C-alpha atoms as one frame of an Amber mdcrd trajectory, in Angstrom:
protein
 -23.707  -8.479 -27.266 -26.167  -9.928 -29.747 -27.235 -13.304 -31.053 -26.608
 -14.104 -34.713 -28.075 -16.192 -37.526 -26.765 -18.893 -39.878 -24.515 -16.551
 -41.878 -21.111 -15.102 -41.007 -20.721 -11.361 -40.715 -18.254  -8.929 -39.202
 -16.658  -5.530 -39.426 -13.364  -3.726 -38.802 -12.864  -0.082 -37.885 -10.136
   2.435 -37.110 -10.409   6.042 -35.964  -7.264   8.168 -35.933  -6.411  11.543
 -34.481  -2.937  13.053 -34.650  -1.499  16.352 -33.456   0.027  16.855 -36.920
  -3.506  17.633 -38.066  -4.327  19.962 -35.140  -3.992  23.716 -35.046  -1.996
  25.409 -32.290  -3.838  27.682 -29.894  -2.617  31.044 -28.642  -0.894  29.556
 -25.581   1.122  26.882 -27.427   4.646  28.305 -27.639   7.655  26.411 -29.023
  10.325  26.986 -26.351  13.377  25.079 -25.175  11.521  23.604 -22.195   9.069
  21.744 -24.483  11.633  20.777 -27.116  10.415  23.563 -29.445   7.251  21.633
 -30.227   4.648  23.511 -32.240   1.956  22.199 -29.860   1.636  19.389 -27.302
   1.727  15.921 -28.800  -1.556  14.086 -29.247  -2.058  10.709 -30.914  -5.178
   8.599 -30.518  -6.054   5.351 -32.229  -9.422   3.703 -31.641  -9.611   0.373
 -33.456 -11.525  -2.871 -33.332 -13.355  -5.664 -35.064 -16.275  -8.038 -34.601
 -17.278 -11.337 -36.151 -20.213 -13.673 -35.693 -21.698 -16.753 -37.263 -22.817
 -20.335 -36.813 -20.853 -23.101 -35.108 -23.626 -25.619 -35.866 -26.421 -24.584
 -38.197 -29.663 -23.673 -36.425 -28.170 -24.800 -33.091 -24.983 -23.057 -31.957
 -23.766 -19.544 -32.755 -20.956 -17.259 -31.649 -20.329 -13.530 -31.652 -16.986
 -11.916 -30.688 -15.809  -8.325 -30.520 -12.536  -6.565 -29.726 -11.875  -2.856
 -29.302  -8.750  -0.958 -28.343  -7.747   2.636 -27.635  -4.116   3.768 -27.593
  -3.506   7.404 -26.724  -0.412   9.560 -26.274  -1.426  12.976 -24.965   0.927
  15.886 -24.395   0.345  17.448 -20.971   1.338  21.081 -20.444   2.267  21.650
 -16.798   3.387  25.050 -15.480   4.586  25.019 -11.877   5.387  27.837  -9.497
   8.798  27.209  -7.915  11.209  29.071  -5.670  14.018  31.190  -7.226  17.174
  29.475  -8.424  19.045  31.344  -5.679  17.394  29.044  -3.120  19.450  26.120
  -4.416  22.969  26.367  -3.019  25.678  23.837  -2.270  26.317  25.311   1.190
  22.776  25.092   2.553  22.831  28.856   3.209  20.578  31.088   1.102  20.525
  34.817   0.506  17.390  36.336   2.029  16.919  38.902  -0.726  17.591  36.625
  -3.712  15.752  33.589  -2.359  13.113  34.890   0.049  12.493  38.308  -1.484
  13.440  40.099   1.736  13.988  43.867   1.673  17.101  43.763   3.841  20.328
  41.824   3.457  20.998  38.624   5.396  21.182  34.873   5.076  19.161  31.868
   6.207  20.511  28.417   6.965  18.326  25.663   5.565  17.271  23.129   8.209
  19.025  19.763   7.715  15.709  17.907   7.373  14.681  20.259   4.546  17.895
  20.057   2.469  16.931  16.822   0.604  13.341  18.057   0.134  14.503  21.413
  -1.235  16.655  19.579  -3.779  13.526  17.964  -5.231  12.224  21.335  -6.418
  13.633  22.307  -9.852  14.945  25.748 -10.713  12.701  27.944 -12.886  13.087
  27.556 -16.666  10.349  29.876 -17.965  10.640  33.656 -18.129   7.948  35.590
 -16.305   7.109  39.257 -16.655   5.375  39.293 -13.249   8.368  38.056 -11.279
   6.810  34.656 -10.554   9.242  31.789 -11.008   7.767  29.160 -13.311   8.913
  25.728 -14.356   7.582  23.476 -17.117   8.542  20.093 -18.484   7.387  17.971
 -21.425   5.258  14.939 -20.630   3.335  12.635 -22.951   0.641  10.826 -20.996
   0.050   7.248 -22.225  -3.335   5.559 -22.017  -4.155   2.040 -23.233  -7.670
   0.599 -23.074  -8.602  -2.838 -24.425 -12.042  -4.460 -24.467 -13.013  -7.969
 -25.573 -16.206  -9.976 -25.502 -17.341 -13.416 -26.648 -20.884 -14.761 -26.669
 -22.103 -18.261 -27.550 -25.803 -19.087 -28.083 -27.213 -22.616 -27.944 -30.688
 -23.591 -29.125 -31.591 -26.893 -27.422 -35.119 -26.703 -28.785 -37.690 -24.152
 -29.850 -38.636 -23.844 -26.169 -35.208 -23.862 -24.553 -32.301 -21.502 -25.385
 -29.112 -20.656 -23.490 -26.342 -18.129 -23.971 -22.987 -17.649 -22.235 -21.043
 -14.380 -22.415 -17.578 -13.377 -21.213 -16.345  -9.751 -21.171 -12.942  -8.365
 -20.196 -11.569  -4.821 -20.159  -8.019  -3.714 -19.276  -7.006  -0.066 -18.866
  -3.635   1.475 -17.977  -2.704   5.136 -17.620   0.370   6.906 -16.278  -0.531
  10.266 -14.673   2.188  12.766 -13.799   1.793  15.176 -10.891   3.360  18.634
 -10.463   6.928  17.509 -11.159   8.392  14.791 -13.418   9.418  12.393 -10.629
   5.948  12.166  -9.112   3.020  10.339 -10.631   0.891   7.225 -10.580   0.570
   4.156 -12.751  -3.139   3.354 -12.790  -4.310  -0.111 -13.798  -7.853  -1.455
 -13.883  -9.244  -4.790 -15.019 -12.910  -5.798 -15.177 -14.226  -9.262 -16.034
 -17.832 -10.398 -16.392 -19.205 -13.897 -16.992 -22.934 -14.458 -17.620 -25.029
 -17.569 -18.208 -28.697 -17.141 -19.135 -31.501 -19.567 -20.002 -34.905 -18.823
 -21.532 -37.502 -21.581 -21.208 -40.987 -21.476 -22.711 -43.299 -23.769 -20.730
 -46.348 -22.779 -22.782 -47.649 -19.945 -24.916 -48.691 -18.269 -21.664 -45.658
 -18.989 -19.442 -42.002 -17.953 -19.945 -39.121 -18.175 -17.469 -35.664 -16.569
 -17.619 -32.865 -17.624 -15.274 -29.501 -15.842 -15.150 -26.298 -16.384 -13.166
 -23.280 -14.093 -13.402 -19.876 -13.468 -11.889 -18.196 -10.033 -11.971 -14.648
  -9.259 -10.894 -13.077  -5.800 -10.916  -9.649  -4.690  -9.759  -8.172  -1.190
  -9.404  -4.439  -1.025  -8.687  -2.900   2.472  -8.447   0.827   2.703  -7.645
   3.378   5.533  -7.435   5.977   6.007 -10.151   9.148   4.023  -9.503  10.959
   7.387  -9.533   8.867   8.806  -6.662  11.373   9.614  -3.879  11.304   7.241
  -0.938  13.447   6.536   2.085  14.191   8.169   5.457  15.170  11.511   3.867
  11.779  11.941   2.167   9.174   9.895   4.038   6.816  11.210   6.689   5.474
   7.728   7.371   8.440   5.325   7.595   8.527   2.812   4.779   6.282   4.830
   2.467   7.137   7.145  -0.418   7.304  10.948  -0.344   4.192  12.503   1.143
   2.235  15.558   0.029   4.309  18.664   0.826   2.587  22.005   0.292   4.037
  25.511   0.606   1.638  28.424   0.300   2.212  30.161  -3.039   4.103  27.283
  -4.657   3.223  24.098  -6.512   3.184  21.038  -4.232   6.042  18.564  -4.313
   3.840  15.613  -3.786   2.680  12.163  -4.586  -1.011  11.524  -4.062  -1.600
  10.779  -0.396  -4.310   8.196  -1.112  -1.933   6.093  -3.227  -0.935   3.305
  -3.375  -4.508   2.091  -3.652  -5.810  -1.409  -4.323  -9.425  -2.502  -4.588
 -10.757  -5.896  -5.613 -14.437  -6.758  -5.858 -16.252 -10.009  -6.644 -20.006
 -10.075  -7.249 -22.018 -13.296  -7.593 -25.503 -12.688  -8.987 -28.484 -14.988
  -9.464 -31.853 -13.900 -10.817 -35.060 -15.462 -12.068 -37.954 -13.790 -13.878
 -41.275 -15.424 -14.742 -43.832 -14.015 -17.191 -47.383 -15.366 -17.379 -50.411
 -14.280 -19.382 -53.724 -15.080 -17.718 -56.812 -13.701 -19.418 -56.672  -9.912
 -19.143 -53.641 -10.068 -16.856 -49.942  -9.911 -17.739 -48.158 -11.159 -14.629
 -44.452 -10.782 -13.849 -42.543 -12.146 -10.862 -38.843 -12.029 -10.114 -36.072
 -12.427  -7.573 -32.483 -11.077  -7.563 -29.705 -12.152  -5.200 -26.210 -10.610
  -5.012 -23.238 -11.687  -2.919 -20.452  -9.070  -2.675 -16.816  -9.586  -1.693
 -14.846  -6.317  -1.376 -11.186  -5.836  -0.492  -9.672  -2.371  -0.002  -6.074
  -1.314   0.715  -5.100   2.343   0.995  -6.421   4.811   3.561  -3.841   7.571
   2.851  -0.791   6.036   4.547   1.862   8.502   3.324   0.763  11.621   5.169
   1.029  15.366   4.518   3.124  18.349   5.608   1.978  21.974   5.193   3.973
  25.215   5.392   2.509  28.718   5.257   5.577  30.328   3.650   8.905  29.560
   2.018  10.656  30.960   5.099   8.846  28.463   7.329   9.651  25.654   4.916
  13.388  26.368   4.958  13.254  26.487   8.764  11.281  23.175   8.922   8.449
  24.934  10.771   5.344  23.134   9.541   1.794  24.325  10.145   0.617  20.726
  10.245   1.995  17.226   9.773  -0.313  14.256   9.342   0.716  10.630   9.338
  -0.512   7.187  10.341   0.724   4.967  13.123   3.242   2.283  12.259   0.717
  -0.391  13.232  -2.239   1.222  11.436  -4.610  -1.207   9.747  -4.783  -0.200
   6.091  -6.762  -3.181   4.786 -10.534  -3.431   4.695 -12.608  -6.495   3.784
 -16.396  -6.477   3.363 -18.750  -9.366   2.601 -22.470  -8.710   2.268 -25.608
  -9.812   0.435 -28.552  -8.075  -1.181 -31.836  -9.669  -2.189 -34.885  -8.255
  -3.905 -38.291  -9.419  -5.083 -40.961  -7.957  -7.307 -44.443  -8.772  -8.539
 -46.324  -6.896 -11.251 -49.766  -7.179 -12.811 -50.717  -5.244 -15.926
């Protein structure tokens, strides 16, 4: 932020990027799976404005600014999935067609695995190497807004004060390996500052500042993320992270949902004094922190070393948390610092 004079001034800006003006690279292929797009979608607008001027001539001034970013970004995801032959209505799969076995036979899918197997899509991309691939179109949205207002007050030639408020909101929806799984990420930061400069004499200046900062991060699973007894490792939570060696994970992020809130109260004072050949500086800074944390990976994980073990529900490892696990954390603490300097 900046202080202003007795005249009004301001500006407006806009920056634009659009995929219509981008060239396709070698790997961008228009196929049915991506809606025959020439290349992934990308739109980005960065816009804003500022204005400042006097409220009362020579006494009170203001300065405000706003900036926004809106982005739609095409994400190309290529997953490795099991063959389409693994998806049957009977729960019995052909060992050769599904598991790649050399001899004939069948495997019965374990009842606990049937609903999890249904979450994996069938391949929709051709592959010359025999790997089964799946892709889907996704346009990742991001919105970021920033605003700030500052007011300066001149009480006298020796005493000036300014107050400043800043806020920033950001949202982004991130998809994981498959369309149903992802996170809605939201952050908000707010800052309030009050500062006074006082000139006691030509040799003595003091600056006092008080501020309050509040930040919040709130990351939640997509509403479409599977949940319930058929999908949850930890009861009451959404689908966990399921990994099968050689295949893309069917997973939501194990550390989500995640919530963090932080308040910081800050007070500082700096004094500057000129004494003969000496330029003296003294200062003190005090911070009081309030932190709240909720998360701690409650959903759990399940790992399988092969597709055969997955269909048989034979996991290498399963991790979860106890039903009465404490997922919240609260911290309160202070910091204080001093300095003295002589040039």
